[in-house]
Amino acid sequence: MTVSQTPPPHTPPKVKAPALAVLFAVVFINLVGFGLVVPLLPFFAQSLQAEAWQITLMFSAYSLGQFFAEPFWGRLSDRIGRKPVLLATLIANALGYLMLAFVPNIWLAIAVRLFTGLGAGNISTVQGYVADVTPPEQRAGRMGLIGAAFGLGFIVGPGLGGLLTQPQLGHIGYQLPIFLAAGLAALAAVGVVVFLRESRAKADPAAPRPAFLSGLHDARANPVVSRVLVVTLIYMAGFSAMESVFGLWSESRYQWGAREVGLSFMIVGVISTLNQGFLAGRLARRFGESRVLATGMLLFGLSLVLQVTAPAPWFPATRFSLGALTIPVVQGWIIPIVMAVGACGMSLAMPNISAMISRASPPDRQGTMLGLNMASSSVARIFGPLFAGALFSGFGHDWPFLIGALLTVPAAIMAINAGRAIRRGQVAAAEAAKSLS
């Protein structure tokens, strides 16, 4: 008689520095490409004779694709593993960048951004990989390290994009950074194939698959996840509104171009890297994830208010002399400093949001819940730029920033409520364990 043997259960790889370093490098390379393109998108669109509302529509189209893709990729990574999903999304990014470089008009550019958004589903998968190999009490710190890779990507990417952009050449002057972004996405895909180990076993094909909306039902039933999803929705609506019109706003107020915008985002990357790499985990362990998240929301809102209330004549173009060295400083030089305050707040948000969701979710649903979180972010990124374009054109250039600042207040309140839900759950679990002992 033949006895069927059940294969041994899959054991996720242990937390080793080389494995995390490989994942860190893959995220970094991918985000360099992303950072190369985003700051110059408004000016690239202007080279296609785009209006302000069409420029913000490019941002919304990307997020529309991401909205449908993120839950799908998150669920798929729970079922077939993280590695193949990472590979597929990186290849899609490389193809999307190549197509964007050759679009002849703004409408095709919007369509290409929609396609690229459909392939941009690797954020929740990366977070799921980290959650697979990290104990719950260390997840905020590990998520912070991955966030630091994002920050480093935004240091190198926007600065490099600004240096490579040649606006005097017209439309072709924006293609070189886009080509480089495509090459870096392809390089990241090679890194996944060669270096990254799978962190999850493939699910049984015969096993029942949850319906698409089952993840949403589970999230609504979870008092922590449901509140954190609302935080993401509110906060990202304000952030995406600011992001989509920042290039247009700085151009109209300070006569900035792609280079100045890129360097400003580079400063944001520096601050985000330092905070997420060295402070996010420590602050979360000392003060609690929810309190740190709420503080981050309010810091970001404060920076938006300071940004639009800074009087332009107070910060003219000047030169700093350091002995034989003279450094020219552009008009509006206070803006990168104010953005650094906002970067402090933003850098506290992502790792604590991800850590709170993963802590409140069972292991086989973490990818799904994190994917829903990214979908919530995508909903905000769909409508945030659309409203920003309408506010920018119809009411004034400062209104997208002011509305974004206002939205951070309810986001902070919801973060505190999520923390209270976590503490109530811990007390209930302790009482249940005590009654059974």
PDB file of N, CA and C in Angstrom, residues 325-415:
ATOM      1  N   LEU A 325      34.234  80.426  -2.598  1.00  0.00           N
ATOM      2  CA  LEU A 325      33.102  79.710  -3.189  1.00  0.00           C
ATOM      3  C   LEU A 325      31.839  80.551  -3.055  1.00  0.00           C
ATOM      4  N   THR A 326      31.145  80.755  -4.173  1.00  0.00           N
ATOM      5  CA  THR A 326      29.880  81.481  -4.197  1.00  0.00           C
ATOM      6  C   THR A 326      28.782  80.538  -4.652  1.00  0.00           C
ATOM      7  N   ILE A 327      27.719  80.428  -3.827  1.00  0.00           N
ATOM      8  CA  ILE A 327      26.626  79.505  -4.118  1.00  0.00           C
ATOM      9  C   ILE A 327      25.383  80.307  -4.474  1.00  0.00           C
ATOM     10  N   PRO A 328      24.884  80.178  -5.727  1.00  0.00           N
ATOM     11  CA  PRO A 328      23.637  80.867  -6.083  1.00  0.00           C
ATOM     12  C   PRO A 328      22.435  80.165  -5.478  1.00  0.00           C
ATOM     13  N   VAL A 329      21.477  80.939  -4.976  1.00  0.00           N
ATOM     14  CA  VAL A 329      20.264  80.401  -4.360  1.00  0.00           C
ATOM     15  C   VAL A 329      19.067  80.983  -5.102  1.00  0.00           C
ATOM     16  N   VAL A 330      18.144  80.108  -5.519  1.00  0.00           N
ATOM     17  CA  VAL A 330      17.022  80.545  -6.329  1.00  0.00           C
ATOM     18  C   VAL A 330      15.980  81.259  -5.483  1.00  0.00           C
ATOM     19  N   GLN A 331      15.116  82.004  -6.154  1.00  0.00           N
ATOM     20  CA  GLN A 331      13.993  82.635  -5.478  1.00  0.00           C
ATOM     21  C   GLN A 331      13.097  81.559  -4.865  1.00  0.00           C
ATOM     22  N   GLY A 332      12.570  81.855  -3.666  1.00  0.00           N
ATOM     23  CA  GLY A 332      11.725  80.891  -2.975  1.00  0.00           C
ATOM     24  C   GLY A 332      12.506  79.805  -2.277  1.00  0.00           C
ATOM     25  N   TRP A 333      13.718  80.111  -1.853  1.00  0.00           N
ATOM     26  CA  TRP A 333      14.590  79.103  -1.237  1.00  0.00           C
ATOM     27  C   TRP A 333      14.050  78.578   0.084  1.00  0.00           C
ATOM     28  N   ILE A 334      13.047  79.248   0.671  1.00  0.00           N
ATOM     29  CA  ILE A 334      12.470  78.765   1.926  1.00  0.00           C
ATOM     30  C   ILE A 334      11.609  77.515   1.714  1.00  0.00           C
ATOM     31  N   ILE A 335      11.125  77.322   0.498  1.00  0.00           N
ATOM     32  CA  ILE A 335      10.190  76.226   0.242  1.00  0.00           C
ATOM     33  C   ILE A 335      10.802  74.853   0.529  1.00  0.00           C
ATOM     34  N   PRO A 336      12.014  74.552   0.078  1.00  0.00           N
ATOM     35  CA  PRO A 336      12.583  73.238   0.445  1.00  0.00           C
ATOM     36  C   PRO A 336      12.728  73.045   1.949  1.00  0.00           C
ATOM     37  N   ILE A 337      12.963  74.123   2.687  1.00  0.00           N
ATOM     38  CA  ILE A 337      13.062  74.013   4.145  1.00  0.00           C
ATOM     39  C   ILE A 337      11.706  73.659   4.738  1.00  0.00           C
ATOM     40  N   VAL A 338      10.654  74.330   4.254  1.00  0.00           N
ATOM     41  CA  VAL A 338       9.303  74.022   4.731  1.00  0.00           C
ATOM     42  C   VAL A 338       8.908  72.604   4.338  1.00  0.00           C
ATOM     43  N   MET A 339       9.297  72.195   3.125  1.00  0.00           N
ATOM     44  CA  MET A 339       8.983  70.835   2.686  1.00  0.00           C
ATOM     45  C   MET A 339       9.677  69.795   3.558  1.00  0.00           C
ATOM     46  N   ALA A 340      10.823  70.160   4.129  1.00  0.00           N
ATOM     47  CA  ALA A 340      11.525  69.235   5.025  1.00  0.00           C
ATOM     48  C   ALA A 340      10.678  68.951   6.266  1.00  0.00           C
ATOM     49  N   VAL A 341       9.938  69.967   6.751  1.00  0.00           N
ATOM     50  CA  VAL A 341       9.028  69.745   7.888  1.00  0.00           C
ATOM     51  C   VAL A 341       7.940  68.746   7.495  1.00  0.00           C
ATOM     52  N   GLY A 342       7.372  68.937   6.304  1.00  0.00           N
ATOM     53  CA  GLY A 342       6.369  67.999   5.825  1.00  0.00           C
ATOM     54  C   GLY A 342       6.927  66.607   5.626  1.00  0.00           C
ATOM     55  N   ALA A 343       8.189  66.537   5.177  1.00  0.00           N
ATOM     56  CA  ALA A 343       8.822  65.233   4.985  1.00  0.00           C
ATOM     57  C   ALA A 343       8.977  64.493   6.299  1.00  0.00           C
ATOM     58  N   CYS A 344       9.233  65.221   7.374  1.00  0.00           N
ATOM     59  CA  CYS A 344       9.300  64.584   8.694  1.00  0.00           C
ATOM     60  C   CYS A 344       7.976  63.899   9.024  1.00  0.00           C
ATOM     61  N   GLY A 345       6.869  64.594   8.737  1.00  0.00           N
ATOM     62  CA  GLY A 345       5.567  64.000   8.998  1.00  0.00           C
ATOM     63  C   GLY A 345       5.259  62.827   8.079  1.00  0.00           C
ATOM     64  N   MET A 346       5.522  62.989   6.783  1.00  0.00           N
ATOM     65  CA  MET A 346       5.224  61.916   5.830  1.00  0.00           C
ATOM     66  C   MET A 346       6.032  60.666   6.117  1.00  0.00           C
ATOM     67  N   SER A 347       7.280  60.843   6.542  1.00  0.00           N
ATOM     68  CA  SER A 347       8.144  59.689   6.777  1.00  0.00           C
ATOM     69  C   SER A 347       7.714  58.883   7.993  1.00  0.00           C
ATOM     70  N   LEU A 348       6.929  59.483   8.876  1.00  0.00           N
ATOM     71  CA  LEU A 348       6.395  58.748  10.028  1.00  0.00           C
ATOM     72  C   LEU A 348       5.112  57.997   9.688  1.00  0.00           C
ATOM     73  N   ALA A 349       4.517  58.311   8.534  1.00  0.00           N
ATOM     74  CA  ALA A 349       3.214  57.745   8.210  1.00  0.00           C
ATOM     75  C   ALA A 349       3.309  56.322   7.685  1.00  0.00           C
ATOM     76  N   MET A 350       4.038  56.127   6.596  1.00  0.00           N
ATOM     77  CA  MET A 350       3.988  54.838   5.898  1.00  0.00           C
ATOM     78  C   MET A 350       4.399  53.649   6.754  1.00  0.00           C
ATOM     79  N   PRO A 351       5.539  53.676   7.461  1.00  0.00           N
ATOM     80  CA  PRO A 351       5.905  52.477   8.223  1.00  0.00           C
ATOM     81  C   PRO A 351       4.934  52.164   9.348  1.00  0.00           C
ATOM     82  N   ASN A 352       4.361  53.186   9.983  1.00  0.00           N
ATOM     83  CA  ASN A 352       3.432  52.924  11.083  1.00  0.00           C
ATOM     84  C   ASN A 352       2.070  52.470  10.586  1.00  0.00           C
ATOM     85  N   ILE A 353       1.626  52.990   9.451  1.00  0.00           N
ATOM     86  CA  ILE A 353       0.395  52.488   8.849  1.00  0.00           C
ATOM     87  C   ILE A 353       0.549  51.012   8.503  1.00  0.00           C
ATOM     88  N   SER A 354       1.657  50.673   7.840  1.00  0.00           N
ATOM     89  CA  SER A 354       1.887  49.283   7.435  1.00  0.00           C
ATOM     90  C   SER A 354       2.032  48.371   8.647  1.00  0.00           C
ATOM     91  N   ALA A 355       2.735  48.831   9.671  1.00  0.00           N
ATOM     92  CA  ALA A 355       2.934  48.011  10.864  1.00  0.00           C
ATOM     93  C   ALA A 355       1.616  47.764  11.588  1.00  0.00           C
ATOM     94  N   MET A 356       0.753  48.786  11.685  1.00  0.00           N
ATOM     95  CA  MET A 356      -0.525  48.616  12.371  1.00  0.00           C
ATOM     96  C   MET A 356      -1.425  47.639  11.620  1.00  0.00           C
ATOM     97  N   ILE A 357      -1.404  47.696  10.285  1.00  0.00           N
ATOM     98  CA  ILE A 357      -2.227  46.772   9.503  1.00  0.00           C
ATOM     99  C   ILE A 357      -1.712  45.342   9.640  1.00  0.00           C
ATOM    100  N   SER A 358      -0.413  45.152   9.512  1.00  0.00           N
ATOM    101  CA  SER A 358       0.145  43.806   9.594  1.00  0.00           C
ATOM    102  C   SER A 358      -0.016  43.220  10.999  1.00  0.00           C
ATOM    103  N   ARG A 359       0.041  44.059  12.018  1.00  0.00           N
ATOM    104  CA  ARG A 359      -0.148  43.586  13.396  1.00  0.00           C
ATOM    105  C   ARG A 359      -1.586  43.111  13.616  1.00  0.00           C
ATOM    106  N   ALA A 360      -2.530  43.771  12.965  1.00  0.00           N
ATOM    107  CA  ALA A 360      -3.943  43.459  13.176  1.00  0.00           C
ATOM    108  C   ALA A 360      -4.490  42.432  12.196  1.00  0.00           C
ATOM    109  N   SER A 361      -3.637  41.883  11.304  1.00  0.00           N
ATOM    110  CA  SER A 361      -4.099  40.951  10.279  1.00  0.00           C
ATOM    111  C   SER A 361      -3.448  39.582  10.472  1.00  0.00           C
ATOM    112  N   PRO A 362      -4.155  38.488  10.198  1.00  0.00           N
ATOM    113  CA  PRO A 362      -3.533  37.159  10.244  1.00  0.00           C
ATOM    114  C   PRO A 362      -2.510  37.016   9.124  1.00  0.00           C
ATOM    115  N   PRO A 363      -1.512  36.130   9.288  1.00  0.00           N
ATOM    116  CA  PRO A 363      -0.430  36.035   8.304  1.00  0.00           C
ATOM    117  C   PRO A 363      -0.899  35.790   6.874  1.00  0.00           C
ATOM    118  N   ASP A 364      -1.940  34.962   6.686  1.00  0.00           N
ATOM    119  CA  ASP A 364      -2.369  34.644   5.328  1.00  0.00           C
ATOM    120  C   ASP A 364      -3.251  35.719   4.719  1.00  0.00           C
ATOM    121  N   ARG A 365      -3.495  36.814   5.443  1.00  0.00           N
ATOM    122  CA  ARG A 365      -4.305  37.915   4.916  1.00  0.00           C
ATOM    123  C   ARG A 365      -3.541  39.233   4.891  1.00  0.00           C
ATOM    124  N   GLN A 366      -2.283  39.193   5.274  1.00  0.00           N
ATOM    125  CA  GLN A 366      -1.531  40.447   5.347  1.00  0.00           C
ATOM    126  C   GLN A 366      -1.358  41.083   3.968  1.00  0.00           C
ATOM    127  N   GLY A 367      -1.026  40.265   2.975  1.00  0.00           N
ATOM    128  CA  GLY A 367      -0.884  40.825   1.635  1.00  0.00           C
ATOM    129  C   GLY A 367      -2.176  41.457   1.145  1.00  0.00           C
ATOM    130  N   THR A 368      -3.306  40.806   1.440  1.00  0.00           N
ATOM    131  CA  THR A 368      -4.601  41.345   1.040  1.00  0.00           C
ATOM    132  C   THR A 368      -4.895  42.665   1.733  1.00  0.00           C
ATOM    133  N   MET A 369      -4.675  42.720   3.042  1.00  0.00           N
ATOM    134  CA  MET A 369      -4.957  43.943   3.789  1.00  0.00           C
ATOM    135  C   MET A 369      -4.026  45.085   3.371  1.00  0.00           C
ATOM    136  N   LEU A 370      -2.751  44.762   3.180  1.00  0.00           N
ATOM    137  CA  LEU A 370      -1.823  45.795   2.721  1.00  0.00           C
ATOM    138  C   LEU A 370      -2.161  46.236   1.307  1.00  0.00           C
ATOM    139  N   GLY A 371      -2.635  45.294   0.491  1.00  0.00           N
ATOM    140  CA  GLY A 371      -3.076  45.673  -0.847  1.00  0.00           C
ATOM    141  C   GLY A 371      -4.281  46.596  -0.808  1.00  0.00           C
ATOM    142  N   LEU A 372      -5.226  46.328   0.108  1.00  0.00           N
ATOM    143  CA  LEU A 372      -6.373  47.222   0.261  1.00  0.00           C
ATOM    144  C   LEU A 372      -5.935  48.596   0.748  1.00  0.00           C
ATOM    145  N   ASN A 373      -4.912  48.638   1.587  1.00  0.00           N
ATOM    146  CA  ASN A 373      -4.405  49.931   2.032  1.00  0.00           C
ATOM    147  C   ASN A 373      -3.867  50.733   0.855  1.00  0.00           C
ATOM    148  N   MET A 374      -3.131  50.062  -0.033  1.00  0.00           N
ATOM    149  CA  MET A 374      -2.621  50.757  -1.213  1.00  0.00           C
ATOM    150  C   MET A 374      -3.765  51.140  -2.149  1.00  0.00           C
ATOM    151  N   ALA A 375      -4.814  50.303  -2.199  1.00  0.00           N
ATOM    152  CA  ALA A 375      -5.978  50.667  -2.999  1.00  0.00           C
ATOM    153  C   ALA A 375      -6.662  51.903  -2.427  1.00  0.00           C
ATOM    154  N   SER A 376      -6.737  51.984  -1.101  1.00  0.00           N
ATOM    155  CA  SER A 376      -7.282  53.179  -0.464  1.00  0.00           C
ATOM    156  C   SER A 376      -6.458  54.407  -0.820  1.00  0.00           C
ATOM    157  N   SER A 377      -5.137  54.228  -0.810  1.00  0.00           N
ATOM    158  CA  SER A 377      -4.254  55.312  -1.230  1.00  0.00           C
ATOM    159  C   SER A 377      -4.511  55.689  -2.680  1.00  0.00           C
ATOM    160  N   SER A 378      -4.769  54.687  -3.516  1.00  0.00           N
ATOM    161  CA  SER A 378      -5.004  54.966  -4.935  1.00  0.00           C
ATOM    162  C   SER A 378      -6.309  55.724  -5.153  1.00  0.00           C
ATOM    163  N   VAL A 379      -7.349  55.382  -4.374  1.00  0.00           N
ATOM    164  CA  VAL A 379      -8.606  56.137  -4.480  1.00  0.00           C
ATOM    165  C   VAL A 379      -8.359  57.613  -4.176  1.00  0.00           C
ATOM    166  N   ALA A 380      -7.583  57.858  -3.123  1.00  0.00           N
ATOM    167  CA  ALA A 380      -7.256  59.245  -2.779  1.00  0.00           C
ATOM    168  C   ALA A 380      -6.454  59.899  -3.893  1.00  0.00           C
ATOM    169  N   ARG A 381      -5.546  59.137  -4.506  1.00  0.00           N
ATOM    170  CA  ARG A 381      -4.714  59.688  -5.574  1.00  0.00           C
ATOM    171  C   ARG A 381      -5.483  59.856  -6.886  1.00  0.00           C
ATOM    172  N   ILE A 382      -6.610  59.174  -7.018  1.00  0.00           N
ATOM    173  CA  ILE A 382      -7.457  59.395  -8.190  1.00  0.00           C
ATOM    174  C   ILE A 382      -8.162  60.737  -8.085  1.00  0.00           C
ATOM    175  N   PHE A 383      -8.807  60.960  -6.954  1.00  0.00           N
ATOM    176  CA  PHE A 383      -9.658  62.140  -6.807  1.00  0.00           C
ATOM    177  C   PHE A 383      -8.895  63.357  -6.302  1.00  0.00           C
ATOM    178  N   GLY A 384      -7.802  63.147  -5.532  1.00  0.00           N
ATOM    179  CA  GLY A 384      -7.026  64.281  -5.056  1.00  0.00           C
ATOM    180  C   GLY A 384      -6.515  65.174  -6.172  1.00  0.00           C
ATOM    181  N   PRO A 385      -5.806  64.614  -7.185  1.00  0.00           N
ATOM    182  CA  PRO A 385      -5.344  65.463  -8.290  1.00  0.00           C
ATOM    183  C   PRO A 385      -6.474  66.094  -9.090  1.00  0.00           C
ATOM    184  N   LEU A 386      -7.592  65.382  -9.271  1.00  0.00           N
ATOM    185  CA  LEU A 386      -8.713  65.960 -10.023  1.00  0.00           C
ATOM    186  C   LEU A 386      -9.246  67.208  -9.326  1.00  0.00           C
ATOM    187  N   PHE A 387      -9.455  67.099  -8.009  1.00  0.00           N
ATOM    188  CA  PHE A 387      -9.920  68.265  -7.268  1.00  0.00           C
ATOM    189  C   PHE A 387      -8.843  69.347  -7.226  1.00  0.00           C
ATOM    190  N   ALA A 388      -7.575  68.928  -7.140  1.00  0.00           N
ATOM    191  CA  ALA A 388      -6.497  69.913  -7.114  1.00  0.00           C
ATOM    192  C   ALA A 388      -6.460  70.721  -8.405  1.00  0.00           C
ATOM    193  N   GLY A 389      -6.633  70.034  -9.543  1.00  0.00           N
ATOM    194  CA  GLY A 389      -6.652  70.758 -10.816  1.00  0.00           C
ATOM    195  C   GLY A 389      -7.793  71.750 -10.886  1.00  0.00           C
ATOM    196  N   ALA A 390      -8.985  71.344 -10.374  1.00  0.00           N
ATOM    197  CA  ALA A 390     -10.124  72.260 -10.376  1.00  0.00           C
ATOM    198  C   ALA A 390      -9.898  73.433  -9.433  1.00  0.00           C
ATOM    199  N   LEU A 391      -9.355  73.151  -8.245  1.00  0.00           N
ATOM    200  CA  LEU A 391      -9.080  74.232  -7.292  1.00  0.00           C
ATOM    201  C   LEU A 391      -7.998  75.173  -7.816  1.00  0.00           C
ATOM    202  N   PHE A 392      -6.962  74.608  -8.396  1.00  0.00           N
ATOM    203  CA  PHE A 392      -5.844  75.404  -8.910  1.00  0.00           C
ATOM    204  C   PHE A 392      -6.319  76.360 -10.002  1.00  0.00           C
ATOM    205  N   SER A 393      -7.160  75.863 -10.907  1.00  0.00           N
ATOM    206  CA  SER A 393      -7.608  76.681 -12.041  1.00  0.00           C
ATOM    207  C   SER A 393      -8.772  77.591 -11.688  1.00  0.00           C
ATOM    208  N   GLY A 394      -9.675  77.128 -10.808  1.00  0.00           N
ATOM    209  CA  GLY A 394     -10.905  77.871 -10.575  1.00  0.00           C
ATOM    210  C   GLY A 394     -10.899  78.800  -9.382  1.00  0.00           C
ATOM    211  N   PHE A 395     -10.097  78.475  -8.347  1.00  0.00           N
ATOM    212  CA  PHE A 395     -10.160  79.261  -7.122  1.00  0.00           C
ATOM    213  C   PHE A 395      -8.843  79.942  -6.756  1.00  0.00           C
ATOM    214  N   GLY A 396      -7.737  79.387  -7.174  1.00  0.00           N
ATOM    215  CA  GLY A 396      -6.449  79.988  -6.839  1.00  0.00           C
ATOM    216  C   GLY A 396      -5.397  78.919  -6.638  1.00  0.00           C
ATOM    217  N   HIS A 397      -4.162  79.288  -6.856  1.00  0.00           N
ATOM    218  CA  HIS A 397      -3.070  78.333  -6.839  1.00  0.00           C
ATOM    219  C   HIS A 397      -2.784  77.765  -5.453  1.00  0.00           C
ATOM    220  N   ASP A 398      -3.176  78.464  -4.387  1.00  0.00           N
ATOM    221  CA  ASP A 398      -2.875  78.004  -3.030  1.00  0.00           C
ATOM    222  C   ASP A 398      -3.906  77.039  -2.467  1.00  0.00           C
ATOM    223  N   TRP A 399      -5.089  76.956  -3.061  1.00  0.00           N
ATOM    224  CA  TRP A 399      -6.183  76.206  -2.455  1.00  0.00           C
ATOM    225  C   TRP A 399      -5.926  74.706  -2.342  1.00  0.00           C
ATOM    226  N   PRO A 400      -5.270  74.047  -3.297  1.00  0.00           N
ATOM    227  CA  PRO A 400      -4.989  72.607  -3.092  1.00  0.00           C
ATOM    228  C   PRO A 400      -4.168  72.338  -1.834  1.00  0.00           C
ATOM    229  N   PHE A 401      -3.261  73.249  -1.491  1.00  0.00           N
ATOM    230  CA  PHE A 401      -2.433  73.079  -0.305  1.00  0.00           C
ATOM    231  C   PHE A 401      -3.242  73.294   0.965  1.00  0.00           C
ATOM    232  N   LEU A 402      -4.111  74.300   0.971  1.00  0.00           N
ATOM    233  CA  LEU A 402      -4.904  74.594   2.158  1.00  0.00           C
ATOM    234  C   LEU A 402      -5.914  73.489   2.451  1.00  0.00           C
ATOM    235  N   ILE A 403      -6.565  72.971   1.410  1.00  0.00           N
ATOM    236  CA  ILE A 403      -7.510  71.867   1.609  1.00  0.00           C
ATOM    237  C   ILE A 403      -6.768  70.622   2.094  1.00  0.00           C
ATOM    238  N   GLY A 404      -5.584  70.373   1.540  1.00  0.00           N
ATOM    239  CA  GLY A 404      -4.788  69.232   1.989  1.00  0.00           C
ATOM    240  C   GLY A 404      -4.412  69.338   3.446  1.00  0.00           C
ATOM    241  N   ALA A 405      -4.063  70.549   3.889  1.00  0.00           N
ATOM    242  CA  ALA A 405      -3.735  70.753   5.301  1.00  0.00           C
ATOM    243  C   ALA A 405      -4.942  70.499   6.186  1.00  0.00           C
ATOM    244  N   LEU A 406      -6.116  70.935   5.754  1.00  0.00           N
ATOM    245  CA  LEU A 406      -7.338  70.726   6.534  1.00  0.00           C
ATOM    246  C   LEU A 406      -7.638  69.235   6.703  1.00  0.00           C
ATOM    247  N   LEU A 407      -7.369  68.446   5.679  1.00  0.00           N
ATOM    248  CA  LEU A 407      -7.685  67.018   5.729  1.00  0.00           C
ATOM    249  C   LEU A 407      -6.805  66.243   6.701  1.00  0.00           C
ATOM    250  N   THR A 408      -5.640  66.779   7.056  1.00  0.00           N
ATOM    251  CA  THR A 408      -4.770  66.046   7.982  1.00  0.00           C
ATOM    252  C   THR A 408      -5.331  66.012   9.404  1.00  0.00           C
ATOM    253  N   VAL A 409      -6.236  66.923   9.743  1.00  0.00           N
ATOM    254  CA  VAL A 409      -6.811  66.937  11.102  1.00  0.00           C
ATOM    255  C   VAL A 409      -7.683  65.709  11.339  1.00  0.00           C
ATOM    256  N   PRO A 410      -8.693  65.419  10.498  1.00  0.00           N
ATOM    257  CA  PRO A 410      -9.450  64.175  10.727  1.00  0.00           C
ATOM    258  C   PRO A 410      -8.591  62.917  10.575  1.00  0.00           C
ATOM    259  N   ALA A 411      -7.545  62.980   9.741  1.00  0.00           N
ATOM    260  CA  ALA A 411      -6.653  61.821   9.631  1.00  0.00           C
ATOM    261  C   ALA A 411      -5.957  61.538  10.955  1.00  0.00           C
ATOM    262  N   ALA A 412      -5.505  62.599  11.640  1.00  0.00           N
ATOM    263  CA  ALA A 412      -4.854  62.417  12.940  1.00  0.00           C
ATOM    264  C   ALA A 412      -5.827  61.859  13.972  1.00  0.00           C
ATOM    265  N   ILE A 413      -7.072  62.316  13.940  1.00  0.00           N
ATOM    266  CA  ILE A 413      -8.075  61.812  14.884  1.00  0.00           C
ATOM    267  C   ILE A 413      -8.326  60.323  14.667  1.00  0.00           C
ATOM    268  N   MET A 414      -8.438  59.920  13.411  1.00  0.00           N
ATOM    269  CA  MET A 414      -8.658  58.506  13.117  1.00  0.00           C
ATOM    270  C   MET A 414      -7.458  57.657  13.527  1.00  0.00           C
ATOM    271  N   ALA A 415      -6.252  58.178  13.420  1.00  0.00           N
ATOM    272  CA  ALA A 415      -5.059  57.439  13.854  1.00  0.00           C
ATOM    273  C   ALA A 415      -5.117  57.170  15.358  1.00  0.00           C
TER     274      ALA A 415
END
